[in-house]
Structures are given as structure tokens and as C-alpha cells.
Amino acid sequence: MAFVFLPALARMAVCGGTHGNELSGVYVVQEMERQRKEKGEGVWPIPVTTVLSNPRAVKECRRYIDTDMNRCFTRDTLSCPITDSSPYEVRRAQELNNLLGLKESTDATDMICDLHNTTSNMGVTLIHYTTSDWVTLHICKYLQTKITNVPVRVLVLDFPICDAYNLESVSKHGFTLEVGPQPHGVIRADIYNIMKEAVDLTIDWIHKFNSGMVFEGGDVEAFKFIKSVDYPRDPETRSLTAAIHPQLQDRDFSLLKQGDPLFYTFSGETVKYEEEETLHPFFINEAAYYEKGIAFHLAKKLTLTIPTVQVQKD
Amino acid sequence: MAFVFLPALARMAVCGGTHGNELSGVYVVQEMERQRKEKGEGVWPIPVTTVLSNPRAVKECRRYIDTDMNRCFTRDTLSCPITDSSPYEVRRAQELNNLLGLKESTDATDMICDLHNTTSNMGVTLIHYTTSDWVTLHICKYLQTKITNVPVRVLVLDFPICDAYNLESVSKHGFTLEVGPQPHGVIRADIYNIMKEAVDLTIDWIHKFNSGMVFEGGDVEAFKFIKSVDYPRDPETRSLTAAIHPQLQDRDFSLLKQGDPLFYTFSGETVKYEEEETLHPFFINEAAYYEKGIAFHLAKKLTLTIPTVQVQKD
């Protein structure tokens, strides 16, 4: 088993409200800020910056004001000139890059944990963009071990960092913490508690790592994004002509085989999966993806082998 | 048992999209319009008008554009003068009153079935504003008998018709058909199917009634709205400081007793129900009610006795 020494993680940020109607993250950040006010900066064993990412969208309880902010953190969008007609979220993304980045620089925050909810039945899903970030994958493994009441899955997008569009791509390590199912604009105590636990465990791992604890390597099961599938639509109006089939609904990360039902048309017919390749659907029936033309994504399962890690000595 | 002869129901309307992000009704209306196009006006055994109530809100997948339209059907709002600054939904409510009313007039449509979704776990809930509309209560009883895979409950608001603010108050009889749980902005096939079945059964009842079938009277269990309860909030910011307690979440229409948990604060404490009166909570954690200051409503159970009914002979 490989053994790797890695730098300590000096700065961490917890971000909520990157989508303004995904309320668990908003209230986790609010509660952390209350705790800091009550107990002082030493409330956590490591320094934690808390950020309400899109305050205008949170105030209006909408996903975004002008454009989806969590698609604005590419190198290109972060470096585009701001004009009077720039969308609010592009301005705010650049502000957040100044606060937490700069992206791809040595000054960037070590770790961002960006809090999201989904209407899909995805339990805890940890999304990041590389298959070789040992710190992030070790935290995923730690959360998989410690959280036992809901499934914890790892999803890798496998993008080059310059094209990675998510907020956490601004930091050196980090992940999107997706917890669901929860309707947008709603806070459920069970989902809030799972998210809070995942954040606390992440802080816990970083503190242990910085203190010199050795984390054993091994295999991590992960899902890799392959492609997206849209709803059947009327060719003229673009209106949906079918919903997710009841046998697929809520079955995120199950195995999809040729002949399995995908959609249920509003006139009562079943549309089946035609392809030979077995894949794993996720983000099934996510509210925010109707406008993006996505009924679900498909992923392939893979096993990542990660080395044992320990913090570098000074 | 009392026996009452009632006039035939000549005109019925099925309305969806009164709230633009409650998608089951939008797609039920769309499917009915497709069926009519395919099979002609005789597709249903009675004449049915289909209405997309708030087309602008449906297009933007929002509850409303300027104001909640389903609070605009009071006598006062329907008769207020329209000016350049009138909210879109007030104009549209007056249009719908012209199309389906006039409210409180002999020309009004006999029956409106107005289709809604809720994020609350309310199964099928039939909401109307009187305890003495035998036609509507008979349809409720019929749906309770015929739909067996989800609970079907009757909720009466007990308002005078002039103050009734819902779309269905424009017609002589009618009800709001609430089906949940479904996140706003999402269509679930299971919820769609339940709603479609309830609409088909309503048409079925009206056809049988018009054809002379005798419907036996008896007792109908109903819930009567008593009052609303808000979330605990920060007195300064008005931000929520607690969510619905996990033991109350999804338990709409259960019995709430003194000492039962109501809320779970974000710091982990339980807020209990303090009152002596046992009541039944509903619309628990409905997304659209956060802005109205409502965490749930409370109802009292009551039994309504309805007479046997038959259509009047010509």
C-alpha cells in the first residue's frame, strides 16, 4: 500500500445557499454562525470560514437570480470582465473566488464543503471533479464509515480543474455535499441532521489529519458521470409528455438494465431503457434540472485505490 | 335518512396550474386536452371545460407572478376595479370569474375541480368551504370509497361564500383537490396517477348522478380548519430557528396531544405542543406557507351527516 505525506489543511470553508432554495445548507451555515457567536472562534478545532454563497437568491428563496451560480466557477467565467449587464451570479462568483481562492493558486483555501439539497433520493452524495485527490477521497471514505443510517456515495465528474464549474473547484480540495430527498424551499429536520453530521465529521477528519493521525488507504467505491438523459417532450411545445416511471423514481444509484422502465407517459405508456450498457441513474427527477433538459444522469461504477496518508512534518 | 332531489350538473370545469409550480394539475389538464383533440368532445360522458388557470406562472414554474391567485376569489377582490398597477393574478382571477362564474350567480359553472399539489404528506385531501354542500360531500364520499391505495380526507374551511378565496368558490359546487407529497416544480408519476383517477371518478359520479342514480346518504368524516401555527423564528431577522420535528414530519392528520413534539431547533432542542385540546395537524411543512408564516394548520375532526340524493326530474 502506497504511503503519502501531504500538507496540513490550514483553511476550510463551509458554504450554504449556493442555490438559494436548498435550505439545509442555509440553516447549517446559520447555526454554525450562531455557535461561533455563542462560543467564540475556538468552537471548532480548526479555523472554519462560513459563507452564505448567494444571499440574494436565499432572500427570495430561489435557485438563482440571473443564472445558476454553481456553473460560474470555470477559469473563463471567473476571469471575464464585469460590466453593467453581467449577471448577479457571475459577479458574486468572482467575489467568492477572491474570498476563497484564487482558483488554481497556492493561496486558495485548502478545503471547501459546499452544501446542497436535491429532490432526488440520493442520500448523501459527495461530488467532486477528480479521481486523484487523496484528501477529498479520504474524507469521503471517512464519511462512508461513520454515517451508517443513510447511504453515502462518491461521485466523480472527472473534469480538468479549469473547466470545473462548481464552487468547491475554487479550493485545493473539497466537495459538493448533496443531501436528499428534500423539496426545494423546504427544510426537513432529518435531512438537516444528516448534513450537519457530515460537516462535523469533515471538520473532525481535518483536525485528526492535521494532528498527525495516519489514515489507512484502500479501495473506495465511486460513480463516474457518463451522460445525461432528457424527458420525452412534445417536439413543438417542448412540454414534457412523460414523467419518471414509478419503478425508477427514488431508485437513484440502482442498476439500470436494458428493458427496465424509464418513463411513464401521461397517457399511461411505459418507455424503456434500450441500451445494452448497464449504468447507474442518479439525480432522478431533480426539480432544478427540468430547465436544463435532464431527467437523470447516468454513471458507471468504479473502484478507486487510495494511498495511506499522513500530514507532512514541518 | 333524509332524501333530497337536486338539479343536474350541466357544466363542469377542471382547472390546473392555479399555482404554476404544482405540476400534477398542469399535466392532468394537458393530458385531458390531448385526449379531447384525439377523440373529440364526446371523450367524457359530460361536458368538461379544461383550464390552465395561471399560464404565466406555469411558464415560469413559479407559484405566482405578483400575488397568490388562490386568495383572489373573494367577492371584494373579484369586484375591485382593474388599474395599471393591479397584480396579474387579480386580473386573471376576474377573467376566470367571467369564464367560470359569475361567483354567487345562477350562471355559475356547476362544479369546479381545482388541482393542487403539496409538499405535505396529505395523500388526497378534498378542501371546500361549507359543511352543507351535498353534491360536493357526496363526491368526497364517492372518492373515499373508490380510492383505496392512499387516504382520502375531507377538509372544510367553513367560510361564508363571499369570503371564500379559492378558485372553486366561483362555482356552485366544487373542491380543491390537493395531492401530496410532491415537491413543487416536480412531477411524480404516482401522484399524477392518483390525481387523474380522482378527476375521472368525479366525472364518473356526475355522469351517474345526472343519469338518475340514487346516492345513499350517511356519515362523512371530515376535518374542520381551526387555526394556523408558525415556525419558531428569530425575533429580529424573522429567520426560522427550528424545523418541523422528525416525529411530526409526514404525519398529517394524526392526533396531536399535549407534550407531543412540534419543532426541532437547529441547535437540537425539541419544542412541544403545550395546549390541552387534541387537534389534527395538516399542511405540515408545506413549502409555499413559509412566506405566509404557517408551519402547519390544526383541525378538529367532525362527522357530517349527508342525505340521500337524486337528480331532479325535468
XYZ file of C-alpha atoms in Angstrom:
628
model
C 0.000 0.000 0.000
C 1.377 3.403 -1.010
C 2.057 5.915 1.762
C 1.855 9.635 1.013
C 2.742 12.655 3.145
C 0.511 15.645 2.433
C 0.467 19.267 3.657
C -1.743 20.215 6.618
C -5.109 21.797 5.804
C -4.903 25.270 7.296
C -8.103 26.875 5.978
C -11.541 25.368 5.491
C -14.813 26.951 4.324
C -18.377 25.688 4.717
C -20.695 27.252 2.102
C -24.503 27.131 2.069
C -27.119 28.786 -0.114
C -25.119 28.474 -3.334
C -28.627 27.632 -4.585
C -30.953 29.872 -2.599
C -33.850 27.424 -2.233
C -31.767 24.487 -0.957
C -32.418 25.211 2.673
C -30.425 22.655 4.676
C -27.145 24.378 3.809
C -28.598 27.794 4.589
C -29.611 26.664 8.087
C -26.396 24.680 8.745
C -24.380 27.845 7.976
C -26.764 29.955 10.100
C -26.412 27.503 13.017
C -22.600 27.432 12.732
C -22.556 31.243 12.827
C -24.791 31.180 15.917
C -22.429 28.694 17.584
C -19.412 30.883 16.804
C -21.197 33.928 18.242
C -22.069 31.966 21.397
C -18.805 30.107 21.968
C -16.169 32.172 20.138
C -13.708 31.322 17.377
C -12.461 28.236 19.247
C -15.804 26.470 18.800
C -14.208 24.174 16.171
C -10.769 22.540 16.493
C -9.724 24.101 13.143
C -10.463 27.560 11.674
C -13.676 27.447 9.639
C -14.976 30.204 7.371
C -18.755 30.108 6.922
C -20.247 31.609 3.773
C -23.791 32.264 2.584
C -22.912 31.970 -1.088
C -25.889 33.590 -2.848
C -27.569 35.900 -0.312
C -29.960 37.488 -2.836
C -31.257 34.109 -4.011
C -31.582 32.932 -0.385
C -33.634 36.016 0.435
C -36.013 35.291 -2.460
C -35.890 31.507 -1.842
C -34.992 30.901 -5.487
C -32.241 28.777 -7.011
C -30.654 31.893 -8.524
C -31.435 35.469 -9.581
C -29.952 35.673 -13.114
C -28.080 32.414 -13.766
C -27.083 29.209 -11.988
C -24.093 30.313 -9.861
C -22.814 26.767 -9.469
C -21.914 26.787 -13.177
C -19.889 30.025 -12.885
C -16.633 28.810 -11.318
C -14.777 27.894 -14.528
C -11.492 29.639 -15.234
C -13.139 31.537 -18.102
C -16.153 32.846 -16.175
C -14.038 33.791 -13.152
C -11.770 35.880 -15.361
C -14.362 37.549 -17.616
C -14.644 41.342 -17.289
C -17.607 42.578 -15.236
C -19.900 45.065 -16.982
C -23.261 46.636 -16.123
C -25.009 43.728 -17.824
C -23.084 40.948 -16.037
C -25.395 38.514 -14.271
C -25.515 38.875 -10.475
C -24.182 35.347 -10.010
C -21.103 35.992 -12.172
C -20.213 38.999 -10.003
C -20.816 37.001 -6.851
C -18.763 34.029 -8.159
C -15.830 36.385 -8.716
C -16.269 37.801 -5.183
C -16.266 34.260 -3.768
C -13.143 33.437 -5.795
C -11.434 36.478 -4.234
C -12.595 35.374 -0.774
C -11.876 31.639 -1.025
C -9.449 31.256 -3.981
C -7.903 32.327 -6.084
C -8.772 29.203 -8.034
C -5.703 27.229 -9.152
C -3.421 29.379 -6.946
C -1.282 28.446 -3.934
C -3.311 30.952 -1.877
C -6.575 29.039 -2.376
C -8.494 27.756 0.660
C -7.479 24.175 1.401
C -10.985 22.747 1.567
C -14.496 23.880 0.597
C -17.514 21.898 1.666
C -20.412 23.262 -0.427
C -23.855 22.307 0.883
C -26.678 21.331 -1.497
C -30.044 19.599 -1.476
C -31.780 17.612 -4.154
C -35.345 16.445 -4.682
C -33.791 13.106 -5.771
C -33.478 10.216 -3.360
C -29.685 10.419 -3.272
C -28.993 10.107 0.461
C -25.576 11.667 0.976
C -23.663 12.113 -2.286
C -20.181 13.603 -2.270
C -19.440 15.123 -5.672
C -16.034 16.240 -6.861
C -14.211 16.558 -10.099
C -11.082 14.385 -9.856
C -10.272 10.745 -9.171
C -6.891 11.502 -7.622
C -7.449 13.992 -4.797
C -6.406 11.821 -1.858
C -7.520 14.258 0.844
C -11.046 14.544 -0.552
C -11.317 10.803 -1.186
C -10.113 10.052 2.348
C -12.802 12.336 3.754
C -15.382 10.541 1.577
C -14.163 7.189 2.930
C -14.370 8.558 6.493
C -17.966 9.761 5.963
C -18.881 6.379 4.424
C -17.555 4.650 7.543
C -19.097 6.997 10.107
C -22.552 7.708 8.604
C -24.480 4.462 8.717
C -28.169 5.446 8.691
C -28.210 6.629 5.042
C -26.119 5.581 2.041
C -23.033 7.740 1.399
C -21.858 7.656 -2.208
C -18.949 9.252 -4.035
C -19.458 10.759 -7.470
C -16.567 11.944 -9.624
C -17.070 14.200 -12.617
C -13.535 13.754 -13.979
C -13.184 17.290 -15.368
C -9.945 19.233 -15.667
C -9.934 21.829 -12.885
C -10.042 24.807 -15.297
C -13.404 23.549 -16.662
C -14.799 22.506 -13.263
C -17.772 24.813 -12.743
C -18.676 24.134 -9.097
C -17.869 26.399 -6.168
C -15.638 23.819 -4.496
C -13.328 23.850 -7.533
C -12.035 27.217 -6.254
C -10.266 25.458 -3.361
C -7.387 22.960 -3.385
C -9.598 20.110 -2.167
C -13.293 19.923 -1.497
C -16.612 18.500 -2.443
C -20.258 19.262 -3.015
C -22.309 17.671 -0.253
C -25.681 16.743 -1.805
C -28.349 15.516 0.607
C -31.829 14.395 -0.386
C -34.637 13.895 -0.928
C -35.856 17.319 0.217
C -38.181 19.608 -1.755
C -36.600 22.938 -2.638
C -37.923 25.702 -0.392
C -38.423 23.213 2.458
C -36.236 22.323 5.459
C -36.627 18.813 6.864
C -35.056 18.077 10.261
C -33.883 14.605 9.197
C -32.031 15.974 6.138
C -30.653 18.908 8.180
C -29.279 16.497 10.796
C -27.548 14.296 8.207
C -25.944 17.340 6.576
C -24.819 18.768 9.926
C -23.310 15.407 10.880
C -21.405 15.212 7.573
C -19.989 18.727 8.097
C -18.976 17.934 11.694
C -17.273 14.708 10.564
C -15.369 16.596 7.843
C -14.057 19.069 10.430
C -13.237 16.085 12.649
C -11.218 14.359 9.889
C -9.247 17.511 9.082
C -8.424 18.057 12.758
C -7.251 14.438 13.164
C -5.222 14.626 9.955
C -3.578 17.917 10.980
C -2.800 16.343 14.391
C -0.758 13.574 12.729
C -3.196 10.656 12.597
C -2.434 8.085 9.916
C -5.365 7.285 7.612
C -5.128 3.846 6.055
C -5.560 3.608 2.295
C -7.633 1.066 0.451
C -10.451 0.889 -2.053
C -13.211 3.478 -2.401
C -16.267 2.645 -4.488
C -17.224 5.605 -6.656
C -19.532 6.537 -9.512
C -18.264 8.356 -12.567
C -20.615 10.617 -14.559
C -21.155 9.296 -18.104
C -24.060 11.222 -19.664
C -27.491 12.854 -19.167
C -30.930 11.744 -20.377
C -33.813 14.190 -21.016
C -37.564 13.659 -20.568
C -39.689 12.756 -23.590
C -41.027 16.112 -24.827
C -43.523 17.404 -27.344
C -41.374 18.364 -30.345
C -43.238 21.657 -30.846
C -44.021 22.958 -27.370
C -41.073 21.240 -25.594
C -43.547 20.363 -22.832
C -42.968 17.042 -21.049
C -45.040 14.132 -22.373
C -43.949 11.703 -19.657
C -42.765 11.573 -16.058
C -40.099 9.353 -14.490
C -41.551 5.837 -14.267
C -42.732 4.838 -10.769
C -40.316 1.894 -10.888
C -37.358 4.235 -11.487
C -38.479 7.105 -9.211
C -36.493 7.238 -5.921
C -34.116 4.462 -7.076
C -31.014 6.615 -7.536
C -27.776 4.620 -7.997
C -29.625 1.356 -8.675
C -28.532 -0.693 -11.697
C -30.332 0.143 -14.956
C -30.512 -2.741 -17.442
C -31.869 -2.996 -20.984
C -35.677 -3.237 -20.857
C -36.047 -1.515 -17.462
C -38.783 1.177 -17.336
C -37.576 4.786 -17.611
C -40.628 6.964 -18.233
C -44.382 6.785 -17.815
C -46.219 8.827 -20.451
C -49.193 10.921 -19.337
C -51.377 8.648 -21.459
C -50.160 5.626 -19.494
C -47.433 4.026 -21.616
C -44.018 2.846 -20.474
C -40.782 3.974 -22.151
C -37.949 1.518 -21.584
C -34.175 1.702 -21.401
C -32.936 0.469 -24.782
C -29.169 0.446 -24.411
C -27.030 -2.597 -23.752
C -24.665 -0.975 -21.273
C -25.788 -1.298 -17.652
C -25.391 2.029 -15.846
C -26.463 3.719 -12.603
C -29.016 6.571 -12.810
C -28.789 9.467 -10.342
C -30.318 12.938 -9.885
C -33.537 11.190 -10.919
C -36.321 13.805 -11.149
C -34.329 16.711 -9.697
C -36.593 19.804 -9.843
C -33.849 22.193 -10.940
C -32.864 20.055 -13.936
C -36.156 20.299 -15.862
C -34.977 23.595 -17.340
C -31.593 22.058 -18.167
C -33.214 19.208 -20.123
C -32.122 16.498 -17.688
C -34.420 13.754 -16.371
C -31.469 11.907 -14.804
C -27.752 11.387 -15.190
C -26.103 8.024 -15.789
C -22.919 6.838 -14.100
C -20.534 3.926 -14.219
C -19.315 2.303 -11.051
C -15.575 2.196 -10.479
C -13.197 1.394 -7.654
C -10.554 3.934 -6.725
C -7.493 2.801 -4.790
C -6.198 5.467 -2.446
C -2.901 5.509 -0.567
C -2.414 5.747 3.167
C -1.955 9.412 4.078
C -0.383 11.364 6.897
C 0.349 15.043 7.390
C 3.842 16.274 6.422
C 6.029 17.145 9.369
C 7.108 20.797 9.474
C -82.454 9.163 6.287
C -83.317 12.406 4.504
C -83.830 12.262 0.743
C -83.092 15.309 -1.393
C -83.697 15.981 -5.089
C -81.053 18.246 -6.601
C -80.613 19.847 -10.044
C -78.465 18.107 -12.654
C -74.893 19.318 -13.044
C -74.699 20.659 -16.574
C -71.261 22.272 -16.627
C -68.025 21.135 -15.030
C -64.514 22.625 -15.165
C -61.185 21.009 -14.327
C -58.541 23.635 -13.505
C -54.789 23.068 -13.183
C -51.855 25.409 -12.693
C -53.683 27.765 -10.340
C -50.272 27.611 -8.661
C -47.783 27.426 -11.523
C -45.245 25.106 -9.877
C -47.780 22.454 -8.788
C -47.233 20.258 -11.794
C -49.666 17.338 -11.484
C -52.634 19.580 -12.290
C -50.791 21.183 -15.199
C -50.128 17.766 -16.757
C -53.604 16.373 -15.994
C -55.143 19.355 -17.833
C -52.631 18.973 -20.696
C -53.461 15.242 -20.986
C -57.223 15.924 -20.954
C -56.763 18.471 -23.732
C -54.723 15.928 -25.737
C -57.494 13.338 -25.247
C -60.147 15.794 -26.431
C -58.061 16.624 -29.516
C -57.635 12.913 -30.246
C -61.148 11.654 -29.506
C -63.371 14.719 -29.854
C -65.759 16.432 -27.440
C -67.512 13.145 -26.620
C -64.425 11.813 -24.855
C -66.144 12.338 -21.474
C -69.782 11.440 -20.722
C -70.419 15.034 -19.562
C -69.159 18.360 -20.966
C -65.884 19.315 -19.280
C -64.110 22.654 -19.604
C -60.347 22.410 -19.020
C -58.493 25.481 -17.803
C -54.837 26.313 -17.247
C -55.531 28.856 -14.531
C -52.278 30.819 -14.291
C -50.445 30.380 -17.609
C -47.747 32.965 -16.863
C -46.837 31.310 -13.561
C -46.877 27.858 -15.226
C -44.470 29.119 -17.878
C -42.071 30.375 -15.214
C -42.710 27.352 -12.966
C -43.469 29.650 -10.023
C -46.389 29.654 -7.597
C -47.468 33.093 -8.849
C -46.162 36.168 -10.622
C -47.383 39.043 -8.390
C -49.631 37.532 -5.712
C -51.149 34.177 -4.706
C -54.083 33.826 -7.148
C -55.832 31.285 -4.960
C -56.506 34.068 -2.434
C -58.103 36.347 -5.059
C -61.587 34.837 -5.463
C -63.337 36.739 -2.673
C -66.324 38.878 -3.614
C -64.273 42.018 -2.868
C -61.225 41.135 -4.986
C -63.368 39.918 -7.891
C -65.206 43.231 -7.977
C -62.290 45.621 -7.434
C -61.535 47.973 -10.356
C -58.556 46.967 -12.504
C -55.858 49.608 -12.944
C -52.369 49.615 -14.475
C -50.946 48.602 -11.117
C -53.318 45.687 -10.499
C -51.444 42.424 -9.848
C -51.512 39.971 -12.765
C -53.331 37.382 -10.646
C -56.162 39.784 -9.758
C -56.773 40.434 -13.468
C -56.608 36.709 -14.216
C -58.958 35.869 -11.298
C -61.526 38.296 -12.759
C -61.087 36.663 -16.202
C -61.641 33.229 -14.649
C -64.714 34.525 -12.827
C -66.094 35.724 -16.180
C -65.301 32.352 -17.741
C -66.478 30.062 -14.934
C -68.769 32.211 -12.748
C -70.024 34.669 -12.111
C -69.473 33.805 -8.484
C -72.708 33.650 -6.451
C -74.792 33.836 -9.647
C -77.210 31.334 -11.198
C -74.993 31.334 -14.332
C -72.004 29.947 -12.444
C -70.445 26.636 -13.528
C -71.955 23.787 -11.527
C -68.690 22.213 -10.445
C -65.026 23.232 -10.385
C -62.364 20.693 -9.560
C -59.210 22.735 -8.908
C -55.997 20.677 -8.940
C -53.203 21.327 -6.443
C -50.106 19.679 -5.025
C -48.500 20.000 -1.637
C -45.093 19.095 -0.231
C -47.006 17.797 2.826
C -47.830 14.116 3.187
C -51.564 14.711 2.766
C -52.495 11.917 0.342
C -55.710 13.074 -1.312
C -57.350 15.969 0.527
C -60.609 17.445 -0.732
C -60.935 21.013 0.509
C -64.080 23.086 0.348
C -65.660 25.873 2.292
C -69.047 24.617 3.510
C -70.369 21.742 5.588
C -73.693 21.611 3.776
C -72.987 21.230 0.059
C -74.485 17.784 -0.507
C -73.193 17.367 -4.064
C -69.601 18.082 -3.111
C -69.796 15.939 0.017
C -71.282 13.058 -1.969
C -68.399 13.252 -4.441
C -65.974 13.231 -1.498
C -67.700 10.123 -0.115
C -67.521 8.500 -3.558
C -63.778 9.209 -3.852
C -63.229 7.873 -0.317
C -64.941 4.635 -1.332
C -63.257 4.206 -4.704
C -59.661 5.305 -3.975
C -58.179 2.739 -1.636
C -54.405 2.945 -2.126
C -53.999 6.356 -0.432
C -56.038 8.057 2.311
C -58.767 10.406 1.051
C -59.749 13.084 3.569
C -62.297 15.871 3.539
C -61.397 19.294 4.884
C -63.970 22.042 5.382
C -62.984 25.662 5.899
C -66.451 26.789 6.961
C -66.267 30.258 5.387
C -69.193 32.246 4.036
C -69.023 32.057 0.245
C -68.386 35.787 -0.185
C -65.157 35.463 1.844
C -64.104 32.139 0.280
C -60.885 32.962 -1.560
C -60.295 29.771 -3.567
C -60.961 29.333 -7.273
C -63.602 26.664 -6.710
C -65.724 29.156 -4.748
C -66.627 30.728 -8.119
C -68.764 27.687 -8.990
C -71.927 26.369 -7.349
C -70.210 23.262 -6.034
C -66.620 22.157 -6.166
C -63.472 21.415 -4.299
C -59.734 21.857 -4.257
C -58.083 18.515 -4.915
C -54.782 18.526 -3.000
C -52.445 15.609 -3.647
C -49.095 15.102 -1.951
C -46.342 14.756 -1.086
C -44.747 16.125 -4.241
C -42.032 18.793 -4.376
C -43.105 21.934 -6.228
C -41.565 22.051 -9.703
C -41.562 18.240 -9.879
C -43.999 15.782 -11.458
C -44.162 12.301 -9.900
C -45.996 9.588 -11.847
C -47.561 8.120 -8.686
C -49.035 11.486 -7.640
C -50.128 12.238 -11.226
C -51.969 8.891 -11.419
C -53.801 9.468 -8.136
C -54.916 12.930 -9.258
C -56.025 11.673 -12.680
C -58.015 8.876 -11.022
C -59.752 11.365 -8.684
C -60.708 13.597 -11.642
C -62.007 10.618 -13.642
C -64.060 9.440 -10.642
C -65.537 12.924 -10.198
C -66.662 12.951 -13.846
C -67.995 9.415 -13.293
C -70.050 10.492 -10.241
C -71.543 13.490 -12.052
C -72.486 11.343 -15.040
C -74.151 8.720 -12.815
C -75.943 11.416 -10.811
C -77.207 13.149 -13.968
C -78.369 9.760 -15.255
C -80.649 9.293 -12.232
C -78.622 7.063 -9.927
C -79.572 7.316 -6.258
C -76.622 8.016 -3.929
C -77.236 6.801 -0.400
C -76.638 9.288 2.424
C -74.791 8.557 5.635
C -71.904 9.862 7.683
C -68.817 11.504 6.218
C -65.792 12.022 8.429
C -64.343 15.479 7.883
C -61.778 17.843 9.333
C -62.591 21.450 10.088
C -59.873 24.099 9.992
C -59.311 25.659 13.438
C -56.093 27.703 13.314
C -52.512 28.005 11.991
C -49.191 27.660 13.826
C -45.979 29.405 12.687
C -42.367 28.211 12.968
C -40.216 29.477 15.836
C -38.387 32.482 14.379
C -35.600 34.835 15.350
C -37.419 37.922 16.645
C -35.122 40.292 14.735
C -34.366 38.603 11.415
C -37.609 36.542 11.255
C -35.431 33.637 10.085
C -36.547 30.169 11.194
C -34.808 28.844 14.311
C -36.366 25.372 14.087
C -37.754 22.867 11.593
C -40.774 20.577 11.930
C -39.815 17.818 14.387
C -38.972 14.462 12.716
C -41.750 12.849 14.763
C -44.322 15.300 13.345
C -42.976 15.489 9.760
C -45.105 13.496 7.269
C -47.754 12.721 9.924
C -50.521 14.957 8.545
C -53.956 14.340 10.105
C -52.518 12.322 13.010
C -53.714 13.236 16.516
C -51.639 15.891 18.287
C -51.690 15.668 22.106
C -50.191 17.844 24.835
C -46.451 17.064 25.117
C -46.053 15.784 21.543
C -43.006 17.170 19.685
C -43.696 20.018 17.238
C -40.355 21.544 16.289
C -36.688 20.618 16.323
C -34.457 23.663 16.806
C -31.301 23.914 14.707
C -29.324 23.582 17.949
C -31.026 20.247 18.658
C -33.821 21.038 21.136
C -37.425 19.858 20.982
C -40.374 22.268 21.167
C -43.531 20.543 22.369
C -47.253 21.050 21.887
C -48.454 22.787 25.048
C -52.201 23.003 24.596
C -54.775 20.737 26.197
C -57.027 20.397 23.178
C -56.171 17.453 20.945
C -56.223 18.501 17.296
C -55.117 17.193 13.889
C -52.200 18.945 12.124
C -52.171 19.217 8.325
C -50.234 21.076 5.623
C -47.217 20.174 7.776
C -44.107 21.772 6.220
C -45.772 22.992 3.023
C -43.116 24.908 1.038
C -45.459 27.702 -0.059
C -46.532 28.514 3.503
C -43.138 29.595 4.858
C -43.796 33.092 3.468
C -47.297 33.074 4.949
C -45.949 32.294 8.455
C -47.533 28.840 8.626
C -45.699 25.706 9.782
C -48.934 23.725 9.853
C -52.675 24.136 10.287
C -54.724 22.471 13.009
C -58.120 20.874 12.506
C -60.854 19.290 14.538
C -62.457 16.074 13.420
C -66.207 16.092 12.881
C -68.823 13.836 11.359
C -71.144 15.277 8.752
C -74.424 13.539 8.041
C -75.485 13.857 4.436
C -78.854 12.982 2.912
C -79.531 10.538 0.113
C -79.547 12.474 -3.158
C -81.006 12.005 -6.607
C -81.259 14.267 -9.611
C -84.480 16.256 -10.018
C -86.678 15.025 -12.811
C -87.289 17.591 -15.558
